[in-house]
Structure formats: structure tokens, C-alpha cells
Amino acid sequence: MADLNCNFAGIASPNPFWLASAPPTNCGEQIMRAFDAGWGGAVWKTIGEPITNVSSRYSSIDWAGQRMMGLNNIELISDRPIEVNLREIAEVKRRYPRHAVLASLMVESRREAWHEIVKRAEDAGADGLELNFGCPHGMSERGMGSAVGQDPYYTHMITEWVKEVARTPVLVKLTPNITDIRTTARAARAAGADGLSAINTINSITGIDLDTLTPRPNVDGRSAHGGYCGPAVKPIALNMVQSVMADPTAALPLSGIGGVATWQDAAEFLLLGCTSVQVCTAVMHYGYRIVEDLADGLSQWMDSKGFRTLDEVRGLSLPRVTDWKHLNLNYKIVAHIDESRCIGCDLCHIACWDGAHQCIHLDRVEGPRDGHVELHTTPAAHTARSLGSIAVTPIPRLDPPREEHGPYQAPLARIPRVDESECVGCNLCSLVCPVEQCITMQERPTGEAAQSWEQRVAEAGTHTATETGD
Amino acid sequence: MATSVPYEEHPELAARFPELHPALTAQHAVMEANRCLNCFDAPCTAACPTHIDVPRFIKKIATHNLRGAAVSILEANVLAASCARVCPVEVLCEGACVLHHQQQEPIAIGRLQRFAMDTFYAAGGRIPQRKATARSQSVACIGGGPASLACAAELRQQGFAVTIYERRALPGGLNSYGVAQYKLRTADSLREIEQIRALGVTFATREIATEADLKELESSYDAIFLGVGLGAMHKLGIAGDGAPCLVDALEFIESYKLGRREDVGSHVVVIGAGNTAIDAAIAARRLGAQTVSVLYRRGPQQVSAFDFEIEHARHEGVTFLWGTLPIAIHHAPEDERTTLECTRVEVNRHGDFVLTADSNFTLECDLIIPAIGQSPLLTFLQRVRGLQIEKGRVVIDRASGQTTHPRYFAGGDCVNGGREVVDAVADGKRAACGIAAALGTAKEASHG
Ligand SMILES: Cc1cc2nc3c(=O)[nH]c(=O)nc-3n(C[C@H](O)[C@H](O)[C@H](O)COP(=O)(O)O)c2cc1C
Ligand code: SF4
Ligand code: SF4
Ligand code: SF4
């Protein structure tokens, strides 16, 4: 069995799965239940001068019948008194000494205020501190949260204040609401931060109620922008994680956040260099119990790949992300349709015609032709033919089967065909195909040596130089 | 001329004939709609005789554009509400759904269509009237069934004046009188017909039967659509055929739907195994029969009823007697007892029926329901001069519905020998376009 023990800049936890600072970490009672369920650590709901929240607070994006693809909130930091939160931290640590408890902090931008809260949190027994420079709503209007996190100068200044007194590792939680997240990561690193957390929520308006014309969530007829999270934000988070970890002046131990819901998501964050991951929305959706498969799935995968520890996994995919200019221009793949799996939905045909390169055709029956668009029957002509056809209700045992089926489950006329001479290998058809493994992308050796755009430009430059030299 | 329709549902009917498939709730409909792949040039659409754009209306349900869904359905099929109930979707749209190839349940297209139509009509929706310039020509549709209704609606939408001639009190033909109540209630059929009336179609309650009637129509209308359906049901033609407990399947279905018959006795025998026979057999069970036996001279492989109909009948407790031929009805007036004498038959190599020796047996019956098909309305059709009829069916040009008499068009059962409502609707609409094209040309010609 793979060893999931995690050491984050000196903060130990039995696994890399931490609850993100949010409603699932509001109070000690919750966090203790979470630890019982299997969570390795928890970042306490941000502690600071108690605030007053509004109702309602959340709104979400559903997609094609799936609930909560993305979640938006306009909640502020903890609404509980600082001393209550600190007393409960002490209690949790006493009962769960092996689990990681981090205190997320946010106070006004005064050196003494930060000094005081850091000392109180550490005295309570926190294993580490997470500076919430990310909250994108409400708190930023008061000069806190992302107001700090969007400015490298303030990020540096407050991180430095904290480091003056902190005895435990200090993590800076980065906001994604910034042009280049590396600038604030570098500032945190330069100020002595021990680690980073990324990302916090993304500024968002999830939608508008088309009856009341008020965006959601509705607070007495009005709304405000909120912070977006959940499965929808994972790609954005992964990209930000990669850009920080690929920059030697920004990289620090990183706790990856944003849309983690499955063990695969977690593995991806680890592969891009994260040491732990944090989860909020998935827990708000399904409860603490999801950690069982997060841990089980991750260790099964590690076993199957022969990884023994998280250290062996961390960052393995980083070298595989490069700049576009280094990609091989002479690598060619084409789409291939497995006729025996095809169900004849013809989604690949219309996707390639309208959204790609007009090279998936419905001409198996009339006889294939290769080449440019003019040679082929257009999608509109196919539809017109169907609408002009005369269909009748078949009477059993009286009418012969309507379609000539051919050797495959779908009728031949509906199984599309790829014209490889025109296919650019964009992947689109394989992405729209509803059947797994039906459209695969296959390599067609070009016989040419690998060449990147950078090399091509450089070579062209040499040639030009030679030519002008002549 | 009827302006509104005299009909009231019998109070017991709803209880005895709850709808076969429960209606979808709004949320279930959206979930089901989301399952649809939105196929391109969708095979479900191609399989629908009226070519309803299935993925288009289903995706509208998914986006909660319910009015748009219903309107797009109505564009293709004005009787969409009844079709959603009576269509044998298993062999039409749903039968063609690509999800079959993925070992998944097909999309519940029929129920989604019904959801869209019911929601639309419940909200007071009306068939949208197309903008068309009024045409000077007028058309008569003979027969008030689905073919004529669809033809008339389309012609109205294109600006023609249309009158439907129906001999019976209620318009709608089999939709109002002859479809099993658990599939389509008479009230629902009539509600839909009111929509067509609202488009401006005129309904006349009058039988067109004689040559003089036809002459009169020919002189007052520019084209005539024959949507007359089929005639009386075939007689058994066996000894005792006139017994009082005999009622043909269509008459039986009509009588219970209109509340004229509430009791069927204990033992019912249905003869024949087509879809109408099955409808009658199931109704007999619902009306309280202890035993309902369906007699069919061939085997289960040769029936013309759909498999799922036979399955449904079995679930309702109907018994099938295959390879069985009725040979005589014995009626004893003294004790009002009727028995049906039957024999077993087999089909030999040459396709002839051979009676099995000494296999006679009798069935006690309170009601005998022959359901062995309808005969064509030959006497009437032959009164239309120059109308070509083959095997009892009016010959038409499939694309335009035009008969061999250029001013007559035809569609529905009188053309196809008896298929589904949706086939009649498709025929009627095609014929309307054929009529419009023919009259358009005639007009241009006269101008030229
Ligand atoms: C309702 C709600 C409240 C949150 N409150 C805080 C908070 O107080 N402090 C903080 O640092 N992040 C807060 N977050 C952000 C989460 O910690 C986390 O960064 C974000 O939800 C992304 O992770 P996810 O995609 O797993 O939800 C909150 C998120 C939600 C949904
Ligand atoms: S890979 Fe792209 S270009 Fe090639 S067939 Fe598929 S959609 Fe068309
Ligand atoms: S998308 Fe896939 S299943 Fe659909 S037609 Fe194309 S290859 Fe077949
Ligand atoms: S075939 Fe099935 S999945 Fe495809 S569009 Fe029709 S109903 Fe939807």
C-alpha cells in the first residue's frame, strides 16, 4: 500500500487531503467529525474580527442536469468570536494531535493586529497559519482579502509582519483574480513565506433570475459579485498551480485548491507540484465521506503505478508542460472511428463540419471520396434528404426492415468516415463522441524529424541570412 | 353545422381507464431531455412519419423553453398531442434512438412530446396561425379523421378556405371514437380538434355518399381531399353470425368510450389479433370480464399487432389461443347462453389452413368481439370517376397525395389500408402541400 503521509513544510498530516477554509471548517465539532471520516488536515474557517453575513449567500451553475458544476458565494470570514475559534482549535489539537490544523487568518492591515492574531493562533496550538489574501468579496472592500492579495507590495508587507513573530509555517493563500499569479507568489516567497495555497475563489456572477432580473444569490432584491469555485474552476486552478511551480522565484510548497472532487483531481494537483490539496465545494455537496475514495483511489493508483510515497509523485508532470514554441510541429495524429462501437449519432460529423475542418463525412454508402469540402454532401443536404423522405409505421411481419444494417450495430449510412488527408488532428470529434474509445487519435508518422516553431524560425532565419549573404 | 361538440365524459371512465403511461413531471422531463444526445440528422426524426424535429424540441424542454418546444412540434404535426399518446413509439422514433446501440433505454420521446403538448395546452396555448395571404380557392375534406384534420389545418395555414365533411356527430374519426381510452380520451381528441377549428377550418356534419353529393362538392370546391378511412368491420361469416352477443371491435370500443356500455359479462372472446383486437380485449378486462380469450387462426409469429401490445394484453390478463378457428356460434334463447364452437388449425406447406381432426371445443361467452379488419369503402370510392383503386386502396402519388382524378387527393387509411394516426397526419399534410402546389399552378396558369 502506498504511503499517503504528508509533510508540508514541516506540517505533518496522515494524508494530503485537507479541508479548505470554508463552511466545512466552521467549528471544532465539524472538524473532529471530518478527521474521524478520514481527512488529514483542516484549514480553519478564516478567523478575524467577527462579521455579519447576509442571506442568501450561495448560487450555483448546473450543467445538463448535473447540480453544482460551479458554486458561488458571498459569505465573509468567520462570524464567530475569535476566542471561541481559538478555544476550539486547542480542543481539536488536544484530541487529534496527529492531524494538521491550520489557522486561516485575516485582520486589518496593521502590523500590531497581525502580530497579535498570529501569537494567539499559535498559542492555541495551530500547526501552521494560512494568510487569507484571497477572499474576493466583502472583505476586499474593507482593505483585506484580495485587496491585499492583488498587490505584491501589500502581500510582501503583511507576510513579512507575520514572519516577524510566527513560530509555525506560514502559508499565503493566493487570489486568482489577478493578471499573473506569479507576481504575488514571488512577493510572498521573497517575504519569507514557507508555503502557498492556491487558488481562492474567482470573481463571479453566476447568473440572473430571468423573472426578477436580479442576479443570484438574491439578497432582498439585489446581489453582489461573489467567489466561484467547484469542479468548473479546476482547469484554471491547475494552470495557476503550474505557472507558480514552474517559476523558481515563486515556487514553494503548495497546497492545491480549486475544484478537487475526486482522487484523479487530487493526483493532477500533486503531479503539478502540490504537496497537499484542499477541498471545499465537493464536501459542501456530498459531505466529509468523500475523503474515503479520495484516499483509496489515490493509493490504488499509486500502487498500480509503483509509487510508494507522495514525494515520488510530486511534480512529475511539470517537465511535460512547456511553452507552445517548443512543441513538435512534425507530429501528426488523425481521428479514427471504430465502426463496431459507433452508435450513429453523427455528432462528430457536424462537429467537424461546423467546428473543425470538414473532414468527417457520411458517404460510406455512396462511396468515399477524399479531398476538399466541395466534393462532399453538406450537412444541410443530409438533413433535407431525411426530411423529404417518406416514413411509415412498419407493420410487424408485413414490412421489411427499414434500413440495410450492414455488419455493424449502427446502420452503415450513419457511421461517419474520416478523410485522413484533410484531418488536422484537432481532437474535437473524439471529444464530442459519446462512446468511449470509439474515436481514437492515431499517430501517422510524417517521416520528418521533430521540429518546433522556435527551431523552424531559427532555421528560416539562417536560410535568409545565407540567401542575403549570397 | 356544429360549432361546439356535444360530448361529456362518462364519470366511470376515468377510473376504469387511467392513462397507460403516467405523465412526466417537469423535473423528470428535464432530466430525460438532458439524456438526449442531440444527434445530428437524428434517426428518431427520420423515423417519425411527420418528421417532428425530435432533438430540437427535446433540447427546448431541457432549456425550459416549453412553449418553443410545443410550437416546434406543432410545425410538423398538428395532432401532436394525440400522436404523443397513441403512436407505437417502440417501432417509430424511440425504436430508432441511437441509445439502443449503447445498451441504454431510448429517450422517452413520446412522453416528452406529451409533456410539451399538455403543458402548452394547459397554459391556454393555441396552434400559432401562420401569416399567409388569403387564397381565393377552397377545398373540401371528406371524412373528419386525422388525415383530413391534418390536411385541413395545413391548407388553412396556407390561406385556403377549408370545410371538413364528417357524417358523425363528433369529429376526429377513430381518434374520437376508436382509440383505446387508456391511450387517448375522447375529450383530449376533441380538445385538439377545437384548436384546428380555431384556425378557421369549417366543420360540416353531413354524409357525402352519393354521386350527387360528389358533384355538388366538385362544383363548389377547387380540390377535394378523401380522408374517408375504412368502412365496416368484416363479418365472421360463420353459423350463428347474427347472435345478439356479437359486437364488432370498433363498435365495442366506441360504445364503452361514449358510456353506452358499462358491462361485458364474465366471459369475452375476441376474434383476431391485430392492434384493434388487443385494444378491445384489454378494454373487456378493464370493464370487468373474468376471462378474455383472443382467438387467432395463425401463430404468434404472424400477428399484425405489435409485440409490446401483446405483452401489455398478457399483463392485463388476456389469454391467447393460437391456431384456433371459430366455426359456429350456438345461441340458446331459452337460457340466454351462448357458446362458441372452435377448432384447431394448422398451416401446411402450401400455406393452406388444415383443420385438426377431432379438435373441436367450445367456449362459453357473454360477448363475442370480431376484430378481423375493416373493409374498404369501395361503393363510395367507385363513385369518384376515374379514381384508381388497387387491392381496396386508393392509388396516389406518394409525394403529393394526388389521386388519378387530378382534383382529388387522398390520404390515411383509405390509402394505406389501415395504419397509425401519425401516418394519416403525414399523408394529410403532404396532400395539403400537393393541393396547394396544384392550385398555385392552376392559378398562375390562368393568369398567364
Ligand atoms: C461558502 C464559502 C466560504 C468560503 N470562505 C472562505 C474563507 O473564509 N476563507 C478562505 O480562505 N476561503 C474561503 N472559501 C474558499 C475555499 O476555501 C476554497 O478556496 C474554494 O472554495 C476553492 O475550493 P473548491 O473548489 O474545493 O471549493 C470559501 C468558499 C466557499 C464556497
Ligand atoms: S480531429 Fe478534428 S479535423 Fe480531424 S476529423 Fe476530428 S474534428 Fe475533424
Ligand atoms: S460521434 Fe462517435 S458514435 Fe457518434 S457517429 Fe461519430 S463516431 Fe459514431
Ligand atoms: S436518436 Fe435518441 S439520443 Fe439521438 S436525438 Fe433522437 S432521441 Fe436524442
Coordinates of N, CA, C and O in Angstrom, one line a residue, chain A residues 63-67 341-347 349-350 362 378-380 382-384 386-399 402-403 405 409-411 414 434-436, chain B residues 31 34 37-43 45-51 88 91-92 95-96 98-103 275 300-307 398-399 418-420 422-423 426 430:
Chain A
W63 N -25.3 22.0 -14.9 CA -25.0 21.8 -16.3 C -25.5 20.5 -16.8 O -25.2 19.5 -16.2
A64 N -26.4 20.6 -17.8 CA -27.0 19.5 -18.4 C -27.6 18.5 -17.3 O -27.4 17.3 -17.4
G65 N -28.2 19.1 -16.3 CA -28.9 18.2 -15.3 C -28.0 17.9 -14.2 O -28.5 17.3 -13.2
Q66 N -26.7 18.2 -14.2 CA -25.8 18.0 -13.1 C -25.9 19.2 -12.2 O -25.7 20.3 -12.7
R67 N -26.0 18.9 -10.9 CA -26.0 20.1 -10.0 C -24.7 20.5 -9.6 O -23.7 19.8 -9.5
R341 N -18.0 0.2 -32.6 CA -18.5 0.9 -31.4 C -19.5 2.0 -31.7 O -20.3 2.4 -30.9
C342 N -19.4 2.5 -32.9 CA -20.2 3.7 -33.3 C -21.7 3.5 -33.2 O -22.2 2.4 -33.5
I343 N -22.4 4.5 -32.6 CA -23.9 4.3 -32.4 C -24.6 5.2 -33.5 O -25.9 5.2 -33.5
G344 N -23.9 5.9 -34.3 CA -24.5 6.6 -35.4 C -25.2 7.9 -35.0 O -26.2 8.3 -35.6
C345 N -24.7 8.6 -34.0 CA -25.3 9.9 -33.6 C -24.9 11.0 -34.5 O -25.6 12.0 -34.5
D346 N -23.9 10.8 -35.3 CA -23.4 11.8 -36.2 C -23.0 13.1 -35.6 O -22.9 14.2 -36.3
L347 N -22.7 13.1 -34.3 CA -22.3 14.4 -33.7 C -20.8 14.7 -34.2 O -20.5 15.9 -34.3
H349 N -19.7 14.2 -37.1 CA -19.8 14.8 -38.4 C -20.1 16.3 -38.4 O -19.4 17.1 -39.0
I350 N -21.1 16.6 -37.6 CA -21.5 18.0 -37.5 C -20.4 18.9 -36.8 O -20.2 20.0 -37.2
L362 N -20.4 11.5 -44.3 CA -21.4 10.4 -44.2 C -21.6 9.8 -45.6 O -22.7 9.7 -46.2
T378 N -23.2 18.3 -48.1 CA -23.2 19.2 -46.9 C -24.1 18.7 -45.8 O -25.1 17.9 -46.1
P379 N -23.9 19.1 -44.6 CA -24.9 18.7 -43.5 C -26.3 19.0 -43.9 O -27.2 18.3 -43.7
A380 N -26.5 20.2 -44.4 CA -27.9 20.7 -44.7 C -28.5 19.7 -45.7 O -29.7 19.4 -45.7
H382 N -27.9 16.6 -46.1 CA -28.3 15.3 -45.4 C -29.6 15.5 -44.7 O -30.5 14.6 -44.8
T383 N -29.7 16.6 -44.0 CA -31.0 16.8 -43.2 C -32.2 16.9 -44.2 O -33.2 16.4 -43.9
A384 N -32.0 17.7 -45.3 CA -33.1 17.9 -46.2 C -33.5 16.5 -46.8 O -34.7 16.3 -47.0
S386 N -33.4 13.6 -45.3 CA -34.2 12.9 -44.3 C -35.6 13.5 -44.2 O -36.6 12.8 -44.1
L387 N -35.7 14.8 -44.2 CA -37.0 15.5 -44.0 C -37.9 15.2 -45.2 O -39.1 15.3 -45.1
G388 N -37.3 15.0 -46.4 CA -38.1 14.8 -47.6 C -38.4 13.3 -47.8 O -39.2 13.0 -48.6
S389 N -37.9 12.5 -46.9 CA -38.2 11.1 -47.1 C -39.6 10.7 -46.6 O -40.1 11.5 -45.7
I390 N -40.2 9.7 -47.1 CA -41.5 9.3 -46.6 C -41.3 8.1 -45.7 O -40.8 7.0 -46.1
A391 N -41.7 8.3 -44.4 CA -41.6 7.2 -43.5 C -43.0 6.7 -43.1 O -43.9 7.5 -43.0
V392 N -43.2 5.4 -42.9 CA -44.5 4.9 -42.4 C -44.2 4.0 -41.3 O -43.2 3.5 -41.1
T393 N -45.3 3.9 -40.5 CA -45.2 2.9 -39.4 C -45.1 1.5 -39.9 O -46.0 1.1 -40.7
P394 N -44.1 0.8 -39.5 CA -44.0 -0.6 -40.0 C -45.0 -1.4 -39.3 O -45.2 -1.3 -38.2
I395 N -45.6 -2.3 -40.1 CA -46.5 -3.3 -39.5 C -45.7 -4.6 -39.4 O -45.1 -5.1 -40.4
P396 N -45.6 -5.1 -38.2 CA -44.8 -6.3 -38.0 C -45.1 -7.4 -39.0 O -46.3 -7.6 -39.3
R397 N -44.2 -8.1 -39.4 CA -44.3 -9.3 -40.3 C -44.9 -8.9 -41.7 O -45.1 -9.7 -42.5
L398 N -45.1 -7.6 -41.9 CA -45.6 -7.2 -43.2 C -44.6 -6.4 -43.9 O -44.4 -6.5 -45.1
D399 N -43.9 -5.5 -43.1 CA -43.0 -4.6 -43.8 C -41.5 -5.1 -43.5 O -41.2 -5.5 -42.4
R402 N -36.6 -1.5 -42.1 CA -36.5 -0.2 -42.8 C -35.1 0.1 -43.4 O -34.9 0.6 -44.5
E403 N -34.1 -0.3 -42.6 CA -32.7 0.0 -43.1 C -31.8 -1.2 -43.3 O -32.0 -2.2 -42.7
H405 N -28.7 -2.8 -42.6 CA -27.9 -2.6 -41.5 C -26.4 -2.8 -41.7 O -25.6 -2.1 -41.1
Q409 N -23.5 -2.4 -35.6 CA -24.7 -2.2 -34.9 C -25.5 -1.0 -35.4 O -26.7 -1.0 -35.5
A410 N -24.8 0.1 -35.8 CA -25.4 1.2 -36.4 C -25.5 1.0 -37.9 O -24.6 0.4 -38.5
P411 N -26.6 1.6 -38.5 CA -26.6 1.4 -40.0 C -25.4 2.1 -40.7 O -25.0 3.1 -40.2
R414 N -25.1 5.8 -41.4 CA -24.9 6.7 -40.3 C -23.6 6.6 -39.6 O -23.3 7.4 -38.7
P434 N -20.0 10.3 -28.0 CA -20.5 9.9 -26.7 C -20.0 8.5 -26.3 O -20.3 8.0 -25.2
V435 N -19.4 7.8 -27.2 CA -19.0 6.4 -26.9 C -17.5 6.3 -26.6 O -16.7 6.8 -27.4
E436 N -17.2 5.8 -25.4 CA -15.7 5.7 -25.1 C -15.0 4.9 -26.1 O -15.4 3.8 -26.6
Chain B
M31 N -34.8 16.1 -16.9 CA -33.7 15.1 -16.7 C -33.7 14.2 -17.9 O -32.6 13.9 -18.4
N34 N -32.3 16.0 -20.9 CA -30.8 16.1 -20.8 C -30.1 14.9 -21.2 O -28.9 14.9 -21.6
L37 N -28.8 12.9 -26.7 CA -27.5 13.3 -27.2 C -27.6 14.4 -28.2 O -26.6 15.0 -28.6
N38 N -28.8 14.8 -28.7 CA -28.9 15.8 -29.7 C -28.2 15.4 -31.0 O -27.4 16.1 -31.5
C39 N -28.6 14.2 -31.4 CA -27.9 13.7 -32.6 C -28.1 14.6 -33.8 O -29.1 15.3 -33.9
F40 N -27.2 14.6 -34.7 CA -27.3 15.3 -36.0 C -28.1 14.5 -37.0 O -27.9 13.3 -37.1
D41 N -29.0 15.2 -37.7 CA -29.8 14.5 -38.7 C -30.4 13.2 -38.0 O -30.3 12.1 -38.5
A42 N -31.1 13.5 -36.9 CA -31.4 12.4 -36.0 C -32.3 11.3 -36.5 O -33.3 11.6 -37.2
P43 N -31.9 10.1 -36.3 CA -32.7 9.0 -36.8 C -34.1 8.9 -36.3 O -35.0 8.4 -36.9
T45 N -36.0 11.5 -35.8 CA -36.8 12.4 -36.6 C -37.1 11.7 -38.0 O -38.2 11.9 -38.5
A46 N -36.1 11.1 -38.5 CA -36.3 10.4 -39.8 C -37.4 9.3 -39.7 O -38.2 9.1 -40.6
A47 N -37.4 8.7 -38.5 CA -38.4 7.5 -38.4 C -39.8 8.0 -38.1 O -40.8 7.3 -38.3
C48 N -39.9 9.3 -37.7 CA -41.3 9.8 -37.4 C -42.0 10.1 -38.8 O -41.4 10.8 -39.6
P49 N -43.1 9.5 -39.0 CA -43.8 9.8 -40.3 C -44.0 11.3 -40.6 O -44.0 11.8 -41.7
T50 N -44.2 12.1 -39.5 CA -44.4 13.5 -39.7 C -43.1 14.3 -39.5 O -43.0 15.5 -39.5
H51 N -42.0 13.6 -39.3 CA -40.6 14.2 -39.2 C -40.6 15.3 -38.2 O -40.1 16.4 -38.4
P88 N -47.2 4.1 -31.8 CA -46.4 3.0 -31.3 C -44.9 3.4 -31.4 O -44.2 3.0 -32.3
V91 N -41.8 1.3 -32.4 CA -41.3 1.0 -33.7 C -41.1 2.2 -34.6 O -40.8 2.2 -35.7
L92 N -41.3 3.4 -33.9 CA -41.1 4.7 -34.7 C -39.9 5.4 -34.1 O -38.8 4.8 -34.0
G95 N -37.9 3.6 -31.4 CA -37.2 2.4 -31.9 C -35.9 2.8 -32.7 O -35.0 2.0 -32.8
A96 N -35.9 4.0 -33.2 CA -34.7 4.4 -34.0 C -33.6 5.1 -33.1 O -32.6 5.5 -33.6
V98 N -30.6 6.1 -31.1 CA -29.2 5.6 -31.1 C -28.8 4.9 -29.8 O -27.9 4.1 -29.7
L99 N -29.5 5.3 -28.7 CA -29.1 4.8 -27.4 C -29.3 3.3 -27.3 O -28.7 2.6 -26.5
H100 N -30.2 2.7 -28.2 CA -30.3 1.3 -28.3 C -29.0 0.6 -28.5 O -28.7 -0.4 -28.0
H101 N -28.2 1.3 -29.4 CA -26.9 0.7 -29.7 C -25.9 0.8 -28.6 O -24.8 0.2 -28.6
Q102 N -26.2 1.5 -27.5 CA -25.3 1.6 -26.4 C -25.9 0.9 -25.2 O -25.6 1.2 -24.0
Q103 N -26.8 0.0 -25.4 CA -27.5 -0.8 -24.4 C -28.1 0.1 -23.3 O -28.1 -0.1 -22.2
N275 N -54.0 -4.9 -33.8 CA -53.9 -3.9 -32.7 C -55.3 -3.5 -32.1 O -55.5 -3.3 -30.9
P300 N -48.3 -16.9 -33.0 CA -47.9 -15.6 -32.5 C -46.9 -14.9 -33.5 O -46.7 -13.7 -33.4
Q301 N -46.2 -15.7 -34.3 CA -45.3 -15.0 -35.2 C -45.9 -14.2 -36.3 O -45.3 -13.4 -37.0
Q302 N -47.2 -14.6 -36.6 CA -47.9 -14.0 -37.7 C -48.8 -12.8 -37.4 O -49.4 -12.2 -38.3
V303 N -49.0 -12.5 -36.1 CA -50.0 -11.5 -35.8 C -49.6 -10.1 -36.3 O -48.4 -9.8 -36.6
S304 N -50.5 -9.2 -36.5 CA -50.2 -7.9 -37.0 C -50.1 -6.9 -35.9 O -49.8 -5.8 -36.0
A305 N -50.5 -7.3 -34.7 CA -50.3 -6.4 -33.5 C -48.8 -6.4 -33.2 O -48.1 -7.3 -33.4
F306 N -48.5 -5.2 -32.6 CA -47.1 -5.0 -32.1 C -46.8 -5.9 -30.9 O -47.7 -6.2 -30.1
D307 N -45.6 -6.4 -30.8 CA -45.1 -7.3 -29.7 C -45.5 -6.7 -28.4 O -46.0 -7.3 -27.5
R398 N -47.3 9.4 -54.1 CA -46.9 9.4 -52.7 C -46.5 10.8 -52.2 O -46.8 11.2 -51.1
A399 N -45.8 11.5 -53.1 CA -45.3 12.8 -52.6 C -46.3 13.9 -52.5 O -46.3 14.8 -51.7
G418 N -54.9 1.0 -43.6 CA -55.1 1.0 -42.1 C -53.8 1.0 -41.4 O -53.3 -0.1 -41.1
R419 N -53.3 2.2 -41.1 CA -52.0 2.2 -40.3 C -52.3 3.1 -39.1 O -53.4 3.1 -38.6
E420 N -51.3 3.9 -38.7 CA -51.5 4.6 -37.5 C -51.9 6.1 -37.7 O -51.9 6.6 -38.8
V422 N -50.5 8.7 -36.9 CA -49.4 9.6 -37.4 C -49.2 9.4 -38.9 O -48.8 10.4 -39.6
D423 N -49.5 8.2 -39.4 CA -49.3 8.0 -40.9 C -50.4 8.9 -41.6 O -50.1 9.5 -42.6
A426 N -49.4 12.5 -41.5 CA -48.3 12.8 -42.5 C -48.9 12.8 -43.9 O -48.6 13.7 -44.7
R430 N -48.9 16.1 -46.4 CA -48.3 16.0 -47.7 C -49.3 16.4 -48.8 O -49.1 17.1 -49.7

